[in-house]
Every structure is written in C-alpha cells, then in structure tokens.
Short mmCIF file of C-alpha atoms and ligand atoms in Angstrom, two decimals:
data_model
loop_
_atom_site.label_atom_id
_atom_site.label_comp_id
_atom_site.label_asym_id
_atom_site.label_seq_id
_atom_site.Cartn_x
_atom_site.Cartn_y
_atom_site.Cartn_z
CA MET A 1 25.08 -21.37 0.36
CA THR A 2 21.28 -21.21 0.67
CA THR A 3 20.04 -19.47 3.83
CA PRO A 4 16.35 -18.84 4.58
CA ALA A 5 16.87 -15.25 3.42
CA THR A 6 18.49 -16.12 0.09
CA ALA A 7 15.86 -18.84 -0.39
CA ASP A 8 13.41 -15.93 -0.23
CA LEU A 9 15.13 -14.48 -3.34
CA ASN A 10 14.72 -17.79 -5.18
CA ILE A 11 11.06 -16.81 -5.50
CA PHE A 12 12.19 -14.79 -8.53
CA ARG A 13 13.34 -17.97 -10.31
CA GLU A 14 9.99 -19.69 -10.03
CA SER A 15 7.92 -20.28 -13.10
CA ILE A 16 4.33 -19.09 -12.80
CA THR A 17 1.31 -18.78 -15.04
CA ALA A 18 0.52 -15.09 -14.91
CA GLU A 19 -2.46 -15.06 -17.26
CA THR A 20 -5.27 -17.60 -17.08
CA PRO A 21 -8.75 -17.53 -18.63
CA GLU A 22 -9.92 -16.19 -15.24
CA THR A 23 -7.45 -13.28 -15.18
CA VAL A 24 -8.14 -12.41 -18.82
CA ALA A 25 -11.89 -12.30 -18.19
CA GLU A 26 -11.48 -10.24 -15.02
CA ARG A 27 -9.18 -7.75 -16.77
CA ALA A 28 -11.83 -7.26 -19.45
CA ARG A 29 -14.50 -6.64 -16.77
CA VAL A 30 -12.31 -4.06 -15.03
CA ARG A 31 -11.46 -2.29 -18.30
CA ASP A 32 -15.15 -2.06 -19.23
CA PHE A 33 -15.95 -0.73 -15.77
CA LEU A 34 -13.17 1.88 -15.96
CA ALA A 35 -14.24 3.02 -19.43
CA ASP A 36 -17.77 3.57 -18.08
CA ALA A 37 -16.47 5.28 -14.95
CA LEU A 38 -14.43 7.69 -17.08
CA GLU A 39 -17.38 8.42 -19.31
CA GLN A 40 -19.65 9.07 -16.34
CA GLY A 41 -17.07 11.31 -14.65
CA LEU A 42 -16.72 8.93 -11.68
CA MET A 43 -12.93 9.21 -11.85
CA THR A 44 -10.16 11.44 -13.11
CA PRO A 45 -6.99 9.45 -13.90
CA ALA A 46 -4.04 10.58 -11.77
CA CYS A 47 -0.58 9.46 -10.77
CA ASP A 48 -0.19 8.08 -7.24
CA SER A 49 -3.93 7.50 -7.07
CA TRP A 50 -3.50 4.39 -4.91
CA LEU A 51 -2.37 6.57 -2.01
CA SER A 52 -3.82 9.98 -2.77
CA GLY A 53 -6.98 9.27 -4.77
CA HIS A 54 -9.41 8.91 -1.86
CA SER A 55 -12.97 8.36 -3.07
CA PRO A 56 -15.32 6.40 -0.80
CA ALA A 57 -17.95 6.41 -3.58
CA PHE A 58 -15.52 4.89 -6.08
CA SER A 59 -14.38 2.29 -3.52
CA ARG A 60 -18.00 1.35 -2.84
CA GLU A 61 -18.51 0.84 -6.60
CA LEU A 62 -15.49 -1.46 -6.67
CA GLY A 63 -16.89 -3.28 -3.63
CA ARG A 64 -20.20 -3.73 -5.43
CA HIS A 65 -18.33 -5.36 -8.31
CA GLY A 66 -16.47 -7.71 -5.96
CA TRP A 67 -13.03 -6.10 -6.39
CA ILE A 68 -12.22 -5.50 -2.72
CA GLY A 69 -11.14 -8.50 -0.65
CA MET A 70 -11.63 -10.72 -3.66
CA THR A 71 -9.23 -13.42 -2.38
CA TRP A 72 -10.96 -13.61 1.02
CA PRO A 73 -13.37 -16.47 1.73
CA ALA A 74 -16.93 -15.90 0.53
CA CYS A 75 -18.23 -16.30 4.09
CA TYR A 76 -16.46 -13.00 4.95
CA GLY A 77 -17.64 -11.09 1.90
CA GLY A 78 -14.83 -12.18 -0.43
CA ARG A 79 -14.93 -14.24 -3.63
CA ASP A 80 -12.27 -16.91 -3.01
CA ALA A 81 -10.52 -15.57 -6.13
CA SER A 82 -6.90 -16.47 -6.89
CA THR A 83 -4.04 -14.13 -5.99
CA MET A 84 -3.24 -13.77 -9.71
CA THR A 85 -6.79 -12.61 -10.44
CA ARG A 86 -6.46 -10.01 -7.71
CA PHE A 87 -3.07 -9.04 -9.13
CA ALA A 88 -4.65 -8.50 -12.56
CA VAL A 89 -7.39 -6.29 -11.06
CA MET A 90 -4.85 -4.22 -9.12
CA GLU A 91 -2.74 -3.73 -12.25
CA GLU A 92 -5.70 -2.49 -14.25
CA LEU A 93 -6.80 -0.05 -11.55
CA LEU A 94 -3.29 1.30 -11.03
CA ALA A 95 -2.53 1.58 -14.75
CA ALA A 96 -5.71 3.62 -15.18
CA GLY A 97 -4.83 5.92 -12.26
CA ALA A 98 -8.14 5.09 -10.55
CA PRO A 99 -8.88 6.60 -7.10
CA VAL A 100 -8.50 3.51 -4.92
CA ALA A 101 -6.81 4.95 -1.83
CA ALA A 102 -9.84 4.73 0.49
CA HIS A 103 -9.82 0.93 0.54
CA TRP A 104 -6.24 0.16 -0.55
CA PHE A 105 -4.90 -0.64 2.92
CA SER A 106 -7.99 -2.71 3.79
CA ASP A 107 -7.60 -4.86 0.71
CA ARG A 108 -3.83 -5.12 0.87
CA GLN A 109 -3.07 -5.76 4.52
CA ILE A 110 -5.91 -5.12 6.99
CA GLY A 111 -8.10 -7.92 5.60
CA PRO A 112 -5.23 -10.42 5.33
CA GLY A 113 -4.13 -9.43 8.87
CA LEU A 114 -7.64 -10.06 10.22
CA LEU A 115 -7.81 -13.39 8.41
CA ARG A 116 -4.46 -14.45 9.81
CA HIS A 117 -4.61 -13.08 13.36
CA GLY A 118 -8.17 -11.90 14.01
CA THR A 119 -10.80 -13.52 16.18
CA GLU A 120 -13.87 -14.95 14.51
CA ALA A 121 -15.92 -12.05 15.88
CA GLN A 122 -13.44 -9.49 14.44
CA ARG A 123 -13.50 -11.18 11.03
CA GLN A 124 -17.27 -11.28 10.91
CA PHE A 125 -17.59 -7.69 12.07
CA PHE A 126 -14.96 -6.08 9.84
CA LEU A 127 -14.33 -8.13 6.72
CA PRO A 128 -17.73 -7.89 4.98
CA ALA A 129 -17.84 -4.12 5.65
CA LEU A 130 -14.31 -3.71 4.27
CA ALA A 131 -15.18 -5.77 1.17
CA ARG A 132 -18.24 -3.58 0.51
CA GLY A 133 -16.10 -0.44 0.77
CA ASP A 134 -18.19 0.82 3.69
CA VAL A 135 -15.42 0.87 6.31
CA PHE A 136 -11.88 2.20 5.87
CA PHE A 137 -8.74 1.72 7.97
CA CYS A 138 -5.57 3.77 8.33
CA ILE A 139 -2.26 2.34 9.51
CA GLY A 140 -0.59 3.77 12.61
CA MET A 141 2.98 2.57 12.74
CA SER A 142 5.32 5.59 12.35
CA GLU A 143 5.81 8.05 15.21
CA PRO A 144 7.58 11.41 15.46
CA GLU A 145 10.79 9.75 16.66
CA SER A 146 10.27 6.29 15.14
CA GLY A 147 9.95 5.64 11.44
CA SER A 148 12.66 3.32 10.15
CA ASP A 149 13.30 2.11 13.67
CA LEU A 150 9.77 0.95 14.46
CA GLY A 151 11.00 -1.03 17.44
CA SER A 152 11.47 2.25 19.31
CA ILE A 153 7.81 3.36 19.18
CA ARG A 154 6.57 5.00 22.38
CA THR A 155 2.78 5.08 22.03
CA ARG A 156 1.82 3.09 25.07
CA ALA A 157 -1.14 0.87 25.86
CA THR A 158 -1.72 0.47 29.58
CA ARG A 159 -4.03 -2.17 31.05
CA THR A 160 -7.27 -0.97 32.59
CA ASP A 161 -10.13 -2.91 34.18
CA THR A 162 -12.02 -3.09 30.90
CA GLY A 163 -9.28 -3.05 28.28
CA TRP A 164 -6.46 -0.65 27.42
CA SER A 165 -5.69 3.05 27.66
CA ILE A 166 -3.66 4.42 24.73
CA THR A 167 -1.46 7.51 25.05
CA GLY A 168 1.06 8.79 22.51
CA ALA A 169 1.31 10.04 18.93
CA LYS A 170 1.50 8.69 15.40
CA ILE A 171 2.65 10.66 12.37
CA TRP A 172 2.46 10.44 8.56
CA THR A 173 -0.71 8.38 8.97
CA SER A 174 -2.30 8.36 5.52
CA HIS A 175 -6.03 9.24 5.59
CA ALA A 176 -6.31 9.19 9.38
CA ASP A 177 -8.80 12.05 8.97
CA LYS A 178 -11.05 9.99 6.67
CA SER A 179 -10.84 6.50 8.19
CA GLN A 180 -13.17 5.00 10.75
CA PHE A 181 -10.48 2.76 12.28
CA MET A 182 -6.73 2.64 12.73
CA LEU A 183 -4.65 -0.50 13.03
CA ALA A 184 -2.02 0.79 15.44
CA LEU A 185 1.22 -0.66 16.69
CA VAL A 186 1.57 0.15 20.41
CA ARG A 187 3.92 -0.66 23.25
CA THR A 188 2.46 -3.04 25.82
CA GLY A 189 5.69 -4.48 27.25
CA VAL A 190 7.43 -3.48 30.43
CA PRO A 191 10.63 -1.34 30.25
CA GLY A 192 13.61 -3.46 29.23
CA GLN A 193 11.50 -6.15 27.57
CA LYS A 194 12.74 -7.30 24.13
CA THR A 195 11.12 -5.39 21.22
CA THR A 196 10.01 -8.68 19.72
CA ASP A 197 7.72 -9.26 22.72
CA ALA A 198 6.87 -5.69 23.75
CA LEU A 199 4.58 -4.52 20.95
CA THR A 200 0.92 -5.22 20.15
CA GLN A 201 -1.48 -4.38 17.33
CA VAL A 202 -4.77 -2.79 18.34
CA ILE A 203 -7.76 -1.62 16.35
CA ILE A 204 -8.70 1.92 17.38
CA ASP A 205 -12.07 3.51 16.67
CA MET A 206 -11.09 6.92 15.29
CA SER A 207 -14.21 8.55 16.75
CA ALA A 208 -13.19 7.64 20.32
CA PRO A 209 -12.76 10.47 22.85
CA GLY A 210 -9.12 11.55 23.34
CA ILE A 211 -8.07 11.35 19.67
CA THR A 212 -6.89 14.47 17.82
CA VAL A 213 -6.14 14.30 14.09
CA ARG A 214 -4.17 17.06 12.40
CA PRO A 215 -3.80 16.79 8.60
CA ILE A 216 -0.33 17.74 7.28
CA GLU A 217 -0.07 19.79 4.11
CA MET A 218 1.98 18.22 1.34
CA LEU A 219 4.26 19.86 -1.23
CA GLY A 220 1.42 20.47 -3.71
CA GLY A 221 -0.82 22.05 -1.05
CA ARG A 222 -3.05 19.00 -0.62
CA THR A 223 -3.40 17.00 2.56
CA HIS A 224 -3.39 13.24 2.83
CA PHE A 225 -1.33 12.16 5.79
CA CYS A 226 -1.85 13.29 9.37
CA GLU A 227 -0.47 13.58 12.86
CA VAL A 228 -2.65 11.71 15.37
CA THR A 229 -2.43 12.08 19.13
CA PHE A 230 -4.00 9.78 21.71
CA ASP A 231 -4.77 11.02 25.20
CA ASP A 232 -6.02 8.19 27.41
CA VAL A 233 -8.00 6.62 24.56
CA HIS A 234 -9.99 3.59 25.64
CA VAL A 235 -9.68 0.40 23.57
CA GLU A 236 -11.60 -2.70 24.53
CA ASP A 237 -9.82 -6.02 24.88
CA VAL A 238 -11.75 -7.43 21.93
CA MET A 239 -10.02 -4.87 19.68
CA VAL A 240 -6.55 -6.35 20.19
CA LEU A 241 -5.46 -7.98 16.93
CA GLY A 242 -3.64 -11.25 17.56
CA ALA A 243 -1.82 -11.98 20.81
CA VAL A 244 -0.67 -9.26 23.19
CA GLY A 245 3.11 -8.95 22.65
CA ASN A 246 3.00 -10.42 19.14
CA GLY A 247 2.73 -7.10 17.29
CA TRP A 248 6.32 -6.98 16.04
CA ARG A 249 6.04 -10.39 14.35
CA GLN A 250 2.61 -9.55 12.91
CA VAL A 251 3.86 -6.27 11.45
CA LEU A 252 6.86 -7.98 9.84
CA GLY A 253 4.42 -10.34 8.12
CA GLU A 254 2.36 -7.37 6.91
CA LEU A 255 5.36 -5.65 5.34
CA GLY A 256 5.57 -8.37 2.69
CA PHE A 257 2.09 -7.32 1.53
CA GLU A 258 2.97 -3.67 1.87
CA ARG A 259 6.21 -3.62 -0.10
CA SER A 260 5.86 -6.07 -2.96
CA GLY A 261 2.69 -5.08 -4.83
CA PRO A 262 2.42 -3.40 -8.24
CA GLU A 263 1.66 -0.05 -6.54
CA ARG A 264 5.39 0.11 -5.84
CA PHE A 265 6.21 0.55 -9.53
CA LEU A 266 2.96 1.75 -11.14
CA SER A 267 2.42 5.03 -9.23
CA THR A 268 3.52 7.02 -12.28
CA PHE A 269 2.13 4.69 -14.95
CA PRO A 270 -0.57 7.09 -16.26
CA MET A 271 2.30 9.48 -17.03
CA VAL A 272 4.51 6.80 -18.62
CA ASP A 273 1.57 5.72 -20.75
CA GLY A 274 1.31 9.29 -22.05
CA LEU A 275 4.80 8.90 -23.52
CA THR A 276 3.90 5.92 -25.68
CA GLY A 277 2.35 5.82 -29.14
CA ILE A 278 3.44 9.34 -30.06
CA GLY A 279 5.52 8.68 -33.17
CA ALA A 280 9.12 7.71 -33.70
CA ASN A 281 12.03 9.45 -32.03
CA PRO A 282 14.97 7.09 -31.51
CA ALA A 283 16.35 8.75 -28.38
CA ARG A 284 12.90 9.07 -26.79
CA ASP A 285 12.02 5.52 -27.78
CA ALA A 286 15.21 4.28 -26.10
CA ASP A 287 14.31 6.11 -22.85
CA VAL A 288 10.68 5.01 -22.81
CA GLY A 289 11.63 1.51 -23.97
CA SER A 290 13.99 1.14 -21.02
CA LEU A 291 11.15 2.11 -18.65
CA VAL A 292 8.82 -0.42 -20.26
CA ALA A 293 11.47 -3.16 -20.05
CA ARG A 294 12.07 -2.44 -16.36
CA LEU A 295 8.32 -2.36 -15.71
CA SER A 296 7.88 -5.75 -17.27
CA VAL A 297 10.68 -7.27 -15.15
CA LEU A 298 9.23 -5.74 -11.97
CA ARG A 299 5.82 -7.04 -12.89
CA ALA A 300 7.23 -10.56 -13.21
CA MET A 301 8.98 -10.25 -9.84
CA SER A 302 5.97 -8.81 -8.02
CA ALA A 303 3.63 -11.45 -9.46
CA ARG A 304 5.91 -14.20 -8.17
CA ILE A 305 5.88 -12.75 -4.66
CA SER A 306 2.10 -12.47 -4.66
CA HIS A 307 1.96 -16.29 -4.85
CA HIS A 308 3.72 -16.48 -1.49
CA LEU A 309 1.87 -13.84 0.49
CA ASP A 310 -0.53 -16.35 2.01
CA GLY A 311 2.29 -18.72 2.96
CA PRO A 312 3.70 -19.23 6.44
CA VAL A 313 6.87 -17.16 5.89
CA ALA A 314 6.64 -13.55 4.67
CA PRO A 315 8.94 -12.99 1.66
CA GLY A 316 10.39 -9.83 3.22
CA VAL A 317 13.71 -9.77 1.35
CA ALA A 318 12.14 -10.31 -2.07
CA ALA A 319 9.57 -7.61 -1.25
CA ALA A 320 12.39 -5.22 -0.32
CA VAL A 321 14.01 -5.81 -3.73
CA VAL A 322 10.75 -4.98 -5.55
CA LYS A 323 10.17 -1.88 -3.46
CA ASP A 324 13.69 -0.55 -3.97
CA LEU A 325 13.77 -1.20 -7.74
CA GLY A 326 10.13 -0.16 -8.23
CA THR A 327 10.29 3.19 -6.47
CA THR A 328 13.63 3.97 -8.16
CA LEU A 329 11.92 3.35 -11.50
CA GLU A 330 9.05 5.66 -10.50
CA ASN A 331 11.49 8.49 -9.84
CA ASP A 332 13.41 7.80 -13.07
CA SER A 333 10.16 7.92 -15.02
CA ILE A 334 9.64 11.51 -13.83
CA GLN A 335 13.05 12.54 -15.20
CA ILE A 336 12.25 10.90 -18.53
CA ALA A 337 8.82 12.57 -18.73
CA ARG A 338 10.41 15.96 -17.99
CA ARG A 339 12.97 15.38 -20.72
CA TRP A 340 10.46 14.49 -23.42
CA LEU A 341 7.40 16.58 -22.54
CA PRO A 342 8.51 19.51 -24.75
CA THR A 343 8.77 17.22 -27.79
CA LEU A 344 5.07 16.31 -27.76
CA THR A 345 3.38 17.99 -30.71
CA ASP A 346 -0.22 17.08 -29.86
CA ALA A 347 -1.38 19.93 -27.58
CA ALA A 348 -4.04 17.91 -25.75
CA ARG A 349 -1.55 15.15 -24.99
CA ARG A 350 1.03 17.65 -23.81
CA VAL A 351 -1.45 19.24 -21.39
CA GLN A 352 -2.43 15.86 -20.01
CA LEU A 353 1.16 14.68 -19.63
CA SER A 354 2.07 17.95 -17.99
CA GLU A 355 -0.73 17.48 -15.43
CA HIS A 356 0.41 13.92 -14.68
CA LEU A 357 4.00 15.10 -14.41
CA HIS A 358 3.09 17.91 -12.01
CA HIS A 359 1.15 15.51 -9.80
CA ALA A 360 3.89 12.88 -9.90
CA GLN A 361 6.59 15.41 -9.06
CA THR A 362 4.81 16.77 -6.00
CA HIS A 363 4.25 13.25 -4.69
CA ALA A 364 7.67 11.87 -5.63
CA PRO A 365 9.47 12.70 -2.37
CA GLY A 366 7.28 10.08 -0.69
CA PHE A 367 7.87 7.26 -3.19
CA THR A 368 11.10 6.01 -1.64
CA LEU A 369 10.11 6.86 1.95
CA ARG A 370 6.66 5.37 2.52
CA GLY A 371 6.50 1.73 3.51
CA GLY A 372 10.16 1.85 4.59
CA THR A 373 12.92 3.87 2.95
CA ASN A 374 15.14 2.58 0.16
CA GLU A 375 18.17 2.74 2.46
CA ILE A 376 16.34 0.40 4.83
CA MET A 377 15.36 -1.87 1.91
CA ARG A 378 19.01 -2.06 0.83
CA GLY A 379 20.04 -2.84 4.40
CA ILE A 380 17.57 -5.76 4.46
CA ILE A 381 18.87 -7.06 1.12
CA ALA A 382 22.52 -6.64 2.11
CA GLY A 383 21.86 -8.45 5.38
CA ALA A 384 20.25 -11.35 3.53
CA LEU A 385 23.19 -11.59 1.14
CA GLY A 386 25.62 -11.47 4.04
CA VAL A 387 27.36 -8.32 2.83
CA SER A 388 26.26 -5.80 5.48
C1 FAD B 1 3.52 9.62 1.53
C2 FAD B 1 3.79 8.90 2.83
C3 FAD B 1 2.75 8.18 3.42
C4 FAD B 1 2.98 7.51 4.63
N1 FAD B 1 1.95 6.84 5.21
C5 FAD B 1 2.14 6.21 6.39
C6 FAD B 1 1.05 5.55 7.05
O1 FAD B 1 -0.07 5.51 6.54
N2 FAD B 1 1.29 4.97 8.25
C7 FAD B 1 2.52 4.99 8.84
O2 FAD B 1 2.68 4.41 9.91
N3 FAD B 1 3.57 5.62 8.25
C8 FAD B 1 3.41 6.24 7.05
N4 FAD B 1 4.46 6.89 6.45
C9 FAD B 1 5.74 7.00 7.16
C10 FAD B 1 6.87 6.18 6.56
O3 FAD B 1 6.69 4.81 6.81
C11 FAD B 1 8.18 6.72 7.18
O4 FAD B 1 8.36 8.03 6.64
C12 FAD B 1 9.38 5.88 6.84
O5 FAD B 1 9.29 4.62 7.46
C13 FAD B 1 10.70 6.57 7.28
O6 FAD B 1 10.62 6.97 8.61
P1 FAD B 1 10.99 8.49 9.03
O7 FAD B 1 10.21 9.41 8.17
O8 FAD B 1 10.82 8.59 10.51
O9 FAD B 1 12.52 8.66 8.64
P2 FAD B 1 13.76 8.19 9.50
O10 FAD B 1 13.58 6.80 9.97
O11 FAD B 1 14.08 9.24 10.53
O12 FAD B 1 14.92 8.20 8.41
C14 FAD B 1 15.51 9.43 7.96
C15 FAD B 1 16.56 9.07 6.93
O13 FAD B 1 17.59 8.25 7.56
C16 FAD B 1 17.75 7.04 6.84
N5 FAD B 1 17.98 5.93 7.77
C17 FAD B 1 17.31 5.69 8.94
N6 FAD B 1 17.76 4.55 9.50
C18 FAD B 1 18.71 4.05 8.67
C19 FAD B 1 19.54 2.88 8.69
N7 FAD B 1 19.47 1.99 9.68
N8 FAD B 1 20.40 2.70 7.66
C20 FAD B 1 20.48 3.58 6.64
N9 FAD B 1 19.73 4.72 6.56
C21 FAD B 1 18.86 4.95 7.56
C22 FAD B 1 16.43 6.84 6.11
O14 FAD B 1 16.60 6.03 4.95
C23 FAD B 1 16.02 8.26 5.76
O15 FAD B 1 16.68 8.67 4.58
C24 FAD B 1 4.27 7.56 5.24
C25 FAD B 1 5.30 8.28 4.64
C26 FAD B 1 5.06 8.95 3.44
C27 FAD B 1 6.20 9.73 2.81
#
C-alpha cells in the first residue's frame, strides 16, 4: 500500500541527472578556489568542519564567489542556481574539510525559511547579507528539558504593546556566541492549546538586552555550542517568521533541509580520504572499499532528496533515512581509521590521519545526536512503514 509517508521513500527510486555541464564547471571552480585557499593558509582541512570550522573570513570569501545562497533568486543576492549545482559545491567544501560553519545554517535552512515564510521586508533585509557572509544565524530549538520532544519547549513569548517579550532558555545552540541572530522556536499558545498551534518562530537579535550566552566546553576542550537564557527580551512584531502559531509546521519543513544533506555523511571524509591511495592491503581495502560503497549510495540518496526540498511537502521520512545511515557510517569510519592507522608507513600521512582521527573522535558523540537522534530517526521511519 502506498501512503504519503511511503511515497516519500519512493524518492530514492527516482532517476536523476547528478552531473551536468553546470555542476562539472562549478566543481572545478570550487576545487581551484580550495587549492588556492590551502596554499594561502586561509583554511586548515578538518573533520566536522561544517559545524565546528567557524571562520567568518572564509565564509565571506565564499560569499564573494557566489557560493552562499546560490539557489536563491538573484534579487535577494542569490544566483538562481540549480539544487544540483549547490549540492556539488557543498560536496566539494565538505570533502575538503573547509571551515564553513559560520554560514552553514544560513545557507541550508535560514535562507530557505525566509524565502518560504518571510515577509518581503525580512527577505530584503536578511537574504543579501546572508549571501555575502556578513550576517550569521544560530538555531534555537532545543531546551534543557526539550530536545527530542520539541513540542514541550517552554521558552515563552508574551504579547506586549510593541511586540513580544521572550523569557526562557535554549541549550546546545551551535555558535550562539558568534551569531548576530537566532531563529528561535518559542511558545506563544495558551496553556492546553495543541502543540501544532502553540509554537512560533521568531528572529532574535543576539545583542538585545536580557540575553546571556554561556559557551559549553566540548570533549576536546573547544567550545562551539552554548546555553542561552532570555530574560524579558524584546522582539518586535516584524521579527516573527511566518504566522504566529505556525512554528511547529515551519520547523517540520526545515528538518528536511537539516537532515538530508551531504554533511550527514561527509563529516569524517577528510579522514576517510587519508585511507585511500596508500598501497594494497586486501583486508584494509575491503574495509575502506565498504565505506566508499556506502558513501556512494548515501550520495545518491541525498541528491535525490535535494530535488524535493523546494517542493510543497518536506521529505521528512527520506531525510530521516539519510541521517540515520549517514551518521552511522561516520561513526563506523572512525573505527576503520583506528584499525588501519598503525599500518600507514608514510610518516607525514600517518600524522595527518592521526590528527583527523583525533578531531573526529572528539566530535563523534554529537554525530548521531544533533539534528535529532538516530533513535528518533528510526521512530519516524518505523512509523512511516507502519511497524511502530
Ligand atoms: C554537536 C551538537 C550541536 C547541536 N546544535 C544545536 C543547535 O544549533 N540548535 C539546537 O536547537 N539544538 C542543537 N543540538 C541539540 C540536539 O538537537 C539535541 O541534542 C537532540 O535533539 C537530542 O535532544 P536531547 O539532547 O535533549 O536528548 P533527549 O531528547 O533527552 O534524548 C536522550 C536520549 O533518549 C532517546 N530518546 C528520547 N526520546 C525518544 C523516543 N521517543 N524514542 C526513542 N528514544 C528516545 C534519545 O535518542 C537519546 O538517546 C545540538 C546537539 C549537538 C550534539
């Protein structure tokens, strides 16, 4: 039987043209740019660079080359490029371990959210600045008591004469300490109102009085996500994104963007790449070959979803499959790198692989958590298949 949810999975059966003259040319441009950036010391390749490699200067360079918001209309600072061309650019940046975290959320979901739900004034104000890499957003969904169960969030927006007063707390907010704005999910409904009508998305200026940001130290000693508290923070009416009470539906649409992209299986690619081209070893080749085979399947799946992200229905189930399989692969790649690191005879390669491995390992606990845990992904898939 075909239900809307299983129809979502039929996306994987579609035939698509992944490479076109446009994508091939764009890939070449990005590779040239990255080779120059490496030579000039503008970047140091690293695993998980899409979330932890925060470099406003590098993002601005990408903006100057037209690689942020490239699918957005030209009138908002975009290039009207195809989703496959954007996909090709993302792949190249991720494979190189380039520091793209500063603008990643803007490009992936803030811009598309503004295009879909924003007012004309919001689009004109934010989109060109996002595309230039001048303005960065963080995403405030999770709270101390609400991660998987986002419907239970307690950060409240209360009506005032001139807009809204926000009080509450967000946690695990990536780069809240370095972003000018947050797209926050807040509760606007009255007690007892259905979750689907009780939440709203608001854009919060992170320099507003009443906001406290506390960076949280990660396993490797670095900081990247934060706890953010709001104490009677004023937000003007014009900063509400979409309709009041429509936040739950808007966020569900965003999760398709958030869960299906190549960043969900390429976080450890710089490390995997270090295991290739190092001479024959049948057992190692079998391990690395299995990773490469899985990567190529995930790539095909993710590319198919990207075709649907601008459509009316978010492919949430298909995105959950990619996120679950992709982040599982990322963790498996760490085990394989650990197994084969000692067999590398080239000292320089071994040092580099060891650095990538160290970085990947300290970030790995987040792979299957961020963007929704794998247990939640499997629940979504099971529900769609009617087996939960
Ligand atoms: C590196 C990183 C960056 C992040 N960045 C952001 C960000 O920028 N913005 C933001 O809003 N959030 C961010 N998060 C938060 C992330 O979205 C949450 O950690 C995630 O949604 C899980 O929520 P939680 O941590 O509250 O865990 P919980 O929801 O408390 O879950 C705890 C455990 O219980 C399991 N569980 C919970 N419910 C179920 C269920 N129904 N069925 C089966 N198992 C269940 C979970 O799978 C998990 O193993 C980030 C997280 C990480 C690790």
